[in-house]
């Protein structure tokens, strides 16, 4: 079973601070996705990274795929309370492209 | 709204009862997935349909669980003789077949099951 480990598990920061969330594995992935999930809702896709070393930006969010396609990071600049949620990395596996999810990082941004 | 729709949003049931959840995927998506998520964890894969064919089932899917997707449109997930350990959020996702977007899943809002 491919395991995606995320760190940190929990993060509580104040508005305006920067943060980085990591997603690591010993396996190589063809692509990796990041989702954000709010309480009581389903995960919402933020980005898909495909190429080793790829960097994608989504407003204040910067996603990077490791050169070896085994790890990824999510950096948030100047966090806002609206960024609060559970951040999940996920990788498609098998012929069905089912997703294997990471352990999740719960982010809380306070005023 | 053309997103993935799940019903009901919440279900409280007594242990031993049967429950059924429904998922309506995005209409042009022929792949449909069910996942289960417990508190503080990421979702775990349960089963996958391509059109009406159920092509893969996780070992998490005990014989008390059954899923169908008649006519390749909506899907149902039934849990028979519910147990307290079945309490979780049940998520449905759909994705298109083929192309770069084939691995990207669009999730519904989930059905939260509480077995008392």
CSV table of C-alpha atoms in Angstrom, one decimal:
chain,number,residue,atom,x,y,z
A,1,UNK,CA,0.0,0.0,0.0
A,2,UNK,CA,1.4,3.4,-1.0
A,3,UNK,CA,1.4,5.7,2.0
A,4,UNK,CA,1.3,9.5,1.8
A,5,UNK,CA,2.5,11.1,5.0
A,6,UNK,CA,1.7,14.7,5.6
A,7,UNK,CA,3.3,17.1,8.1
A,8,UNK,CA,2.5,18.8,10.2
A,9,UNK,CA,-0.8,17.2,11.3
A,10,UNK,CA,-2.1,20.4,12.9
A,11,UNK,CA,-1.2,24.0,12.4
A,12,UNK,CA,-2.6,27.0,14.2
A,13,UNK,CA,-1.4,30.3,13.0
A,14,UNK,CA,-2.4,34.0,12.9
A,15,UNK,CA,-3.6,35.9,9.9
A,16,UNK,CA,-0.8,37.1,7.8
A,17,UNK,CA,1.7,34.4,8.6
A,18,UNK,CA,3.2,32.1,6.0
A,19,UNK,CA,3.1,28.3,6.2
A,20,UNK,CA,4.3,25.2,4.4
A,21,UNK,CA,2.6,21.8,4.4
A,22,UNK,CA,4.5,18.7,3.2
A,23,UNK,CA,3.4,15.4,1.6
A,24,UNK,CA,6.0,12.6,1.5
A,25,UNK,CA,6.1,9.1,0.2
A,26,UNK,CA,8.6,6.4,-0.7
A,27,UNK,CA,6.7,5.7,-3.9
A,28,UNK,CA,6.9,7.5,-7.2
A,29,UNK,CA,3.7,8.9,-8.5
A,30,UNK,CA,2.6,9.9,-12.0
A,31,UNK,CA,0.8,12.9,-10.6
A,32,UNK,CA,-0.3,14.3,-7.3
A,33,UNK,CA,-3.3,16.3,-6.2
A,34,UNK,CA,-4.1,18.7,-3.4
A,35,UNK,CA,-7.5,19.1,-1.9
A,36,UNK,CA,-9.0,21.3,0.7
A,37,UNK,CA,-11.9,20.1,2.8
A,38,UNK,CA,-14.1,22.2,5.2
A,39,UNK,CA,-16.0,20.6,8.1
A,40,UNK,CA,-19.0,18.7,6.9
A,41,UNK,CA,-18.2,19.0,3.2
A,42,UNK,CA,-16.4,17.0,0.6
A,43,UNK,CA,-12.9,17.6,-0.5
A,44,UNK,CA,-12.4,20.3,-3.2
A,45,UNK,CA,-9.6,19.9,-5.8
A,46,UNK,CA,-7.1,22.7,-5.6
A,47,UNK,CA,-4.4,21.6,-8.1
A,48,UNK,CA,-2.9,18.7,-9.9
A,49,UNK,CA,0.9,18.5,-10.4
A,50,UNK,CA,2.3,16.1,-13.0
A,51,UNK,CA,5.9,16.9,-13.9
A,52,UNK,CA,8.8,16.5,-11.5
A,53,UNK,CA,10.0,19.8,-10.2
A,54,UNK,CA,6.7,21.5,-11.4
A,55,UNK,CA,5.6,24.6,-9.5
A,56,UNK,CA,2.0,25.8,-9.7
A,57,UNK,CA,0.5,29.0,-8.2
A,58,UNK,CA,-3.1,29.6,-7.2
A,59,UNK,CA,-3.3,33.1,-5.8
A,60,UNK,CA,-1.5,32.9,-2.5
A,61,UNK,CA,-1.0,29.2,-2.7
A,62,UNK,CA,2.2,27.7,-4.3
A,63,UNK,CA,2.4,24.0,-5.0
A,64,UNK,CA,5.6,22.1,-5.8
A,65,UNK,CA,6.1,18.5,-7.0
A,66,UNK,CA,9.4,17.0,-6.0
A,67,UNK,CA,12.0,16.3,-8.7
A,68,UNK,CA,11.7,12.6,-8.1
A,69,UNK,CA,7.9,12.8,-8.0
A,70,UNK,CA,7.8,11.3,-4.5
A,71,UNK,CA,6.9,14.4,-2.5
A,72,UNK,CA,5.1,17.7,-2.7
A,73,UNK,CA,4.6,20.8,-0.8
A,74,UNK,CA,2.0,23.5,-0.4
A,75,UNK,CA,3.0,27.0,0.7
A,76,UNK,CA,0.5,29.6,1.7
A,77,UNK,CA,1.6,33.2,1.8
A,78,UNK,CA,-0.2,35.7,4.2
A,79,UNK,CA,-2.7,33.2,5.4
A,80,UNK,CA,-6.3,34.3,5.9
A,81,UNK,CA,-9.1,32.9,8.1
A,82,UNK,CA,-10.8,31.7,4.9
A,83,UNK,CA,-7.8,29.3,4.4
A,84,UNK,CA,-8.9,27.3,7.5
A,85,UNK,CA,-9.6,23.7,6.6
A,86,UNK,CA,-8.2,20.2,6.2
A,87,UNK,CA,-5.5,20.0,3.4
A,88,UNK,CA,-5.2,16.6,1.8
A,89,UNK,CA,-2.7,15.4,-0.8
A,90,UNK,CA,-3.7,12.5,-2.9
A,91,UNK,CA,-2.3,10.3,-5.6
A,92,UNK,CA,-4.2,8.3,-8.3
A,93,UNK,CA,-3.3,4.6,-8.2
A,94,UNK,CA,-4.1,1.6,-10.2
A,95,UNK,CA,-6.0,1.2,-13.4
A,96,UNK,CA,-9.1,2.7,-11.8
A,97,UNK,CA,-7.2,5.9,-10.8
A,98,UNK,CA,-8.6,5.6,-7.3
A,99,UNK,CA,-7.1,8.1,-5.0
A,100,UNK,CA,-4.9,7.3,-2.1
A,101,UNK,CA,-5.1,10.2,0.3
A,102,UNK,CA,-2.5,11.5,2.7
A,103,UNK,CA,-3.0,11.7,6.5
A,104,UNK,CA,-4.1,15.4,6.2
A,105,UNK,CA,-3.1,18.7,7.7
A,106,UNK,CA,-5.6,20.6,9.7
A,107,UNK,CA,-5.0,24.3,9.4
A,108,UNK,CA,-6.6,27.0,11.6
A,109,UNK,CA,-6.0,30.6,10.8
A,110,UNK,CA,-7.1,33.1,13.5
A,111,UNK,CA,-7.5,36.9,13.4
B,1,UNK,CA,-25.8,23.2,-10.0
B,2,UNK,CA,-24.1,20.4,-12.0
B,3,UNK,CA,-21.8,19.1,-9.2
B,4,UNK,CA,-21.9,15.7,-7.5
B,5,UNK,CA,-25.0,15.4,-5.3
B,6,UNK,CA,-25.4,13.1,-2.4
B,7,UNK,CA,-28.5,12.3,-0.3
B,8,UNK,CA,-29.1,12.3,2.5
B,9,UNK,CA,-26.6,14.7,4.0
B,10,UNK,CA,-27.0,13.2,7.5
B,11,UNK,CA,-28.3,9.8,8.7
B,12,UNK,CA,-28.7,8.6,12.2
B,13,UNK,CA,-29.7,5.0,12.6
B,14,UNK,CA,-29.9,2.3,15.2
B,15,UNK,CA,-27.4,-0.5,15.2
B,16,UNK,CA,-28.6,-3.4,13.2
B,17,UNK,CA,-30.7,-1.3,10.8
B,18,UNK,CA,-30.1,-1.1,7.1
B,19,UNK,CA,-29.3,2.3,5.4
B,20,UNK,CA,-29.0,3.3,1.8
B,21,UNK,CA,-27.2,6.4,0.4
B,22,UNK,CA,-27.6,7.9,-3.1
B,23,UNK,CA,-25.0,9.7,-5.3
B,24,UNK,CA,-25.8,11.6,-8.5
B,25,UNK,CA,-22.5,12.2,-10.3
B,26,UNK,CA,-21.7,14.9,-12.8
B,27,UNK,CA,-23.7,13.8,-15.9
B,28,UNK,CA,-20.9,13.4,-18.4
B,29,UNK,CA,-18.6,11.5,-16.0
B,30,UNK,CA,-18.6,7.8,-16.4
B,31,UNK,CA,-16.3,7.0,-13.5
B,32,UNK,CA,-17.9,6.9,-10.0
B,33,UNK,CA,-16.1,6.2,-6.7
B,34,UNK,CA,-17.2,5.7,-3.1
B,35,UNK,CA,-14.9,6.6,-0.2
B,36,UNK,CA,-15.3,6.5,3.5
B,37,UNK,CA,-13.8,9.1,5.9
B,38,UNK,CA,-13.5,8.8,9.6
B,39,UNK,CA,-12.8,11.8,11.9
B,40,UNK,CA,-9.3,13.2,11.5
B,41,UNK,CA,-8.4,10.9,8.6
B,42,UNK,CA,-8.2,11.2,4.9
B,43,UNK,CA,-10.8,9.4,2.7
B,44,UNK,CA,-10.3,5.7,2.0
B,45,UNK,CA,-11.4,4.1,-1.2
B,46,UNK,CA,-14.3,1.7,-1.1
B,47,UNK,CA,-15.4,0.9,-4.6
B,48,UNK,CA,-15.3,2.1,-8.2
B,49,UNK,CA,-17.7,2.0,-11.2
B,50,UNK,CA,-17.1,2.6,-14.8
B,51,UNK,CA,-20.5,3.2,-16.3
B,52,UNK,CA,-22.7,0.5,-14.7
B,53,UNK,CA,-19.8,-2.0,-14.1
B,54,UNK,CA,-18.4,-2.3,-10.6
B,55,UNK,CA,-14.7,-2.9,-11.5
B,56,UNK,CA,-13.0,-2.7,-8.1
B,57,UNK,CA,-13.8,-3.2,-4.5
B,58,UNK,CA,-11.6,-2.5,-1.5
B,59,UNK,CA,-11.2,-5.1,1.2
B,60,UNK,CA,-12.7,-2.4,3.5
B,61,UNK,CA,-16.0,-3.2,1.8
B,62,UNK,CA,-17.3,-6.1,3.9
B,63,UNK,CA,-20.2,-8.3,2.8
B,64,UNK,CA,-22.6,-6.0,4.6
B,65,UNK,CA,-21.9,-3.3,2.0
B,66,UNK,CA,-23.3,-3.3,-1.5
B,67,UNK,CA,-23.1,-0.7,-4.2
B,68,UNK,CA,-24.9,-0.5,-7.5
B,69,UNK,CA,-25.0,1.9,-10.4
B,70,UNK,CA,-27.9,0.8,-12.6
B,71,UNK,CA,-27.9,2.3,-16.1
B,72,UNK,CA,-24.5,3.9,-15.4
B,73,UNK,CA,-26.0,7.1,-13.9
B,74,UNK,CA,-26.7,7.5,-10.2
B,75,UNK,CA,-25.3,5.1,-7.6
B,76,UNK,CA,-26.5,3.7,-4.3
B,77,UNK,CA,-24.5,2.4,-1.4
B,78,UNK,CA,-26.3,0.1,1.1
B,79,UNK,CA,-25.1,-1.0,4.4
B,80,UNK,CA,-26.9,-3.9,6.0
B,81,UNK,CA,-27.0,-4.6,9.8
B,82,UNK,CA,-25.2,-1.4,10.6
B,83,UNK,CA,-22.5,-1.4,13.3
B,84,UNK,CA,-21.2,1.5,15.4
B,85,UNK,CA,-17.9,1.1,13.5
B,86,UNK,CA,-19.7,2.1,10.3
B,87,UNK,CA,-20.2,5.6,11.6
B,88,UNK,CA,-18.3,7.8,9.2
B,89,UNK,CA,-18.7,10.3,6.3
B,90,UNK,CA,-19.4,8.5,3.1
B,91,UNK,CA,-18.2,10.4,0.0
B,92,UNK,CA,-19.0,9.9,-3.6
B,93,UNK,CA,-16.8,11.3,-6.4
B,94,UNK,CA,-16.9,11.2,-10.2
B,95,UNK,CA,-14.4,11.8,-12.9
B,96,UNK,CA,-14.3,11.8,-16.7
B,97,UNK,CA,-12.9,8.8,-18.5
B,98,UNK,CA,-9.6,9.4,-20.4
B,99,UNK,CA,-7.6,12.6,-21.0
B,100,UNK,CA,-5.6,14.6,-18.6
B,101,UNK,CA,-8.6,15.2,-16.3
B,102,UNK,CA,-9.3,11.5,-15.9
B,103,UNK,CA,-7.5,11.3,-12.5
B,104,UNK,CA,-9.2,14.4,-11.1
B,105,UNK,CA,-12.1,13.6,-8.8
B,106,UNK,CA,-15.0,15.8,-8.0
B,107,UNK,CA,-16.6,15.1,-4.7
B,108,UNK,CA,-20.0,15.4,-3.4
B,109,UNK,CA,-20.8,16.9,0.0
B,110,UNK,CA,-20.9,13.5,1.6
B,111,UNK,CA,-23.4,11.6,3.8
B,112,UNK,CA,-22.5,11.6,7.5
B,113,UNK,CA,-23.7,8.3,9.1
B,114,UNK,CA,-24.1,8.0,12.8
B,115,UNK,CA,-24.9,4.5,14.2
B,116,UNK,CA,-26.2,4.6,17.7
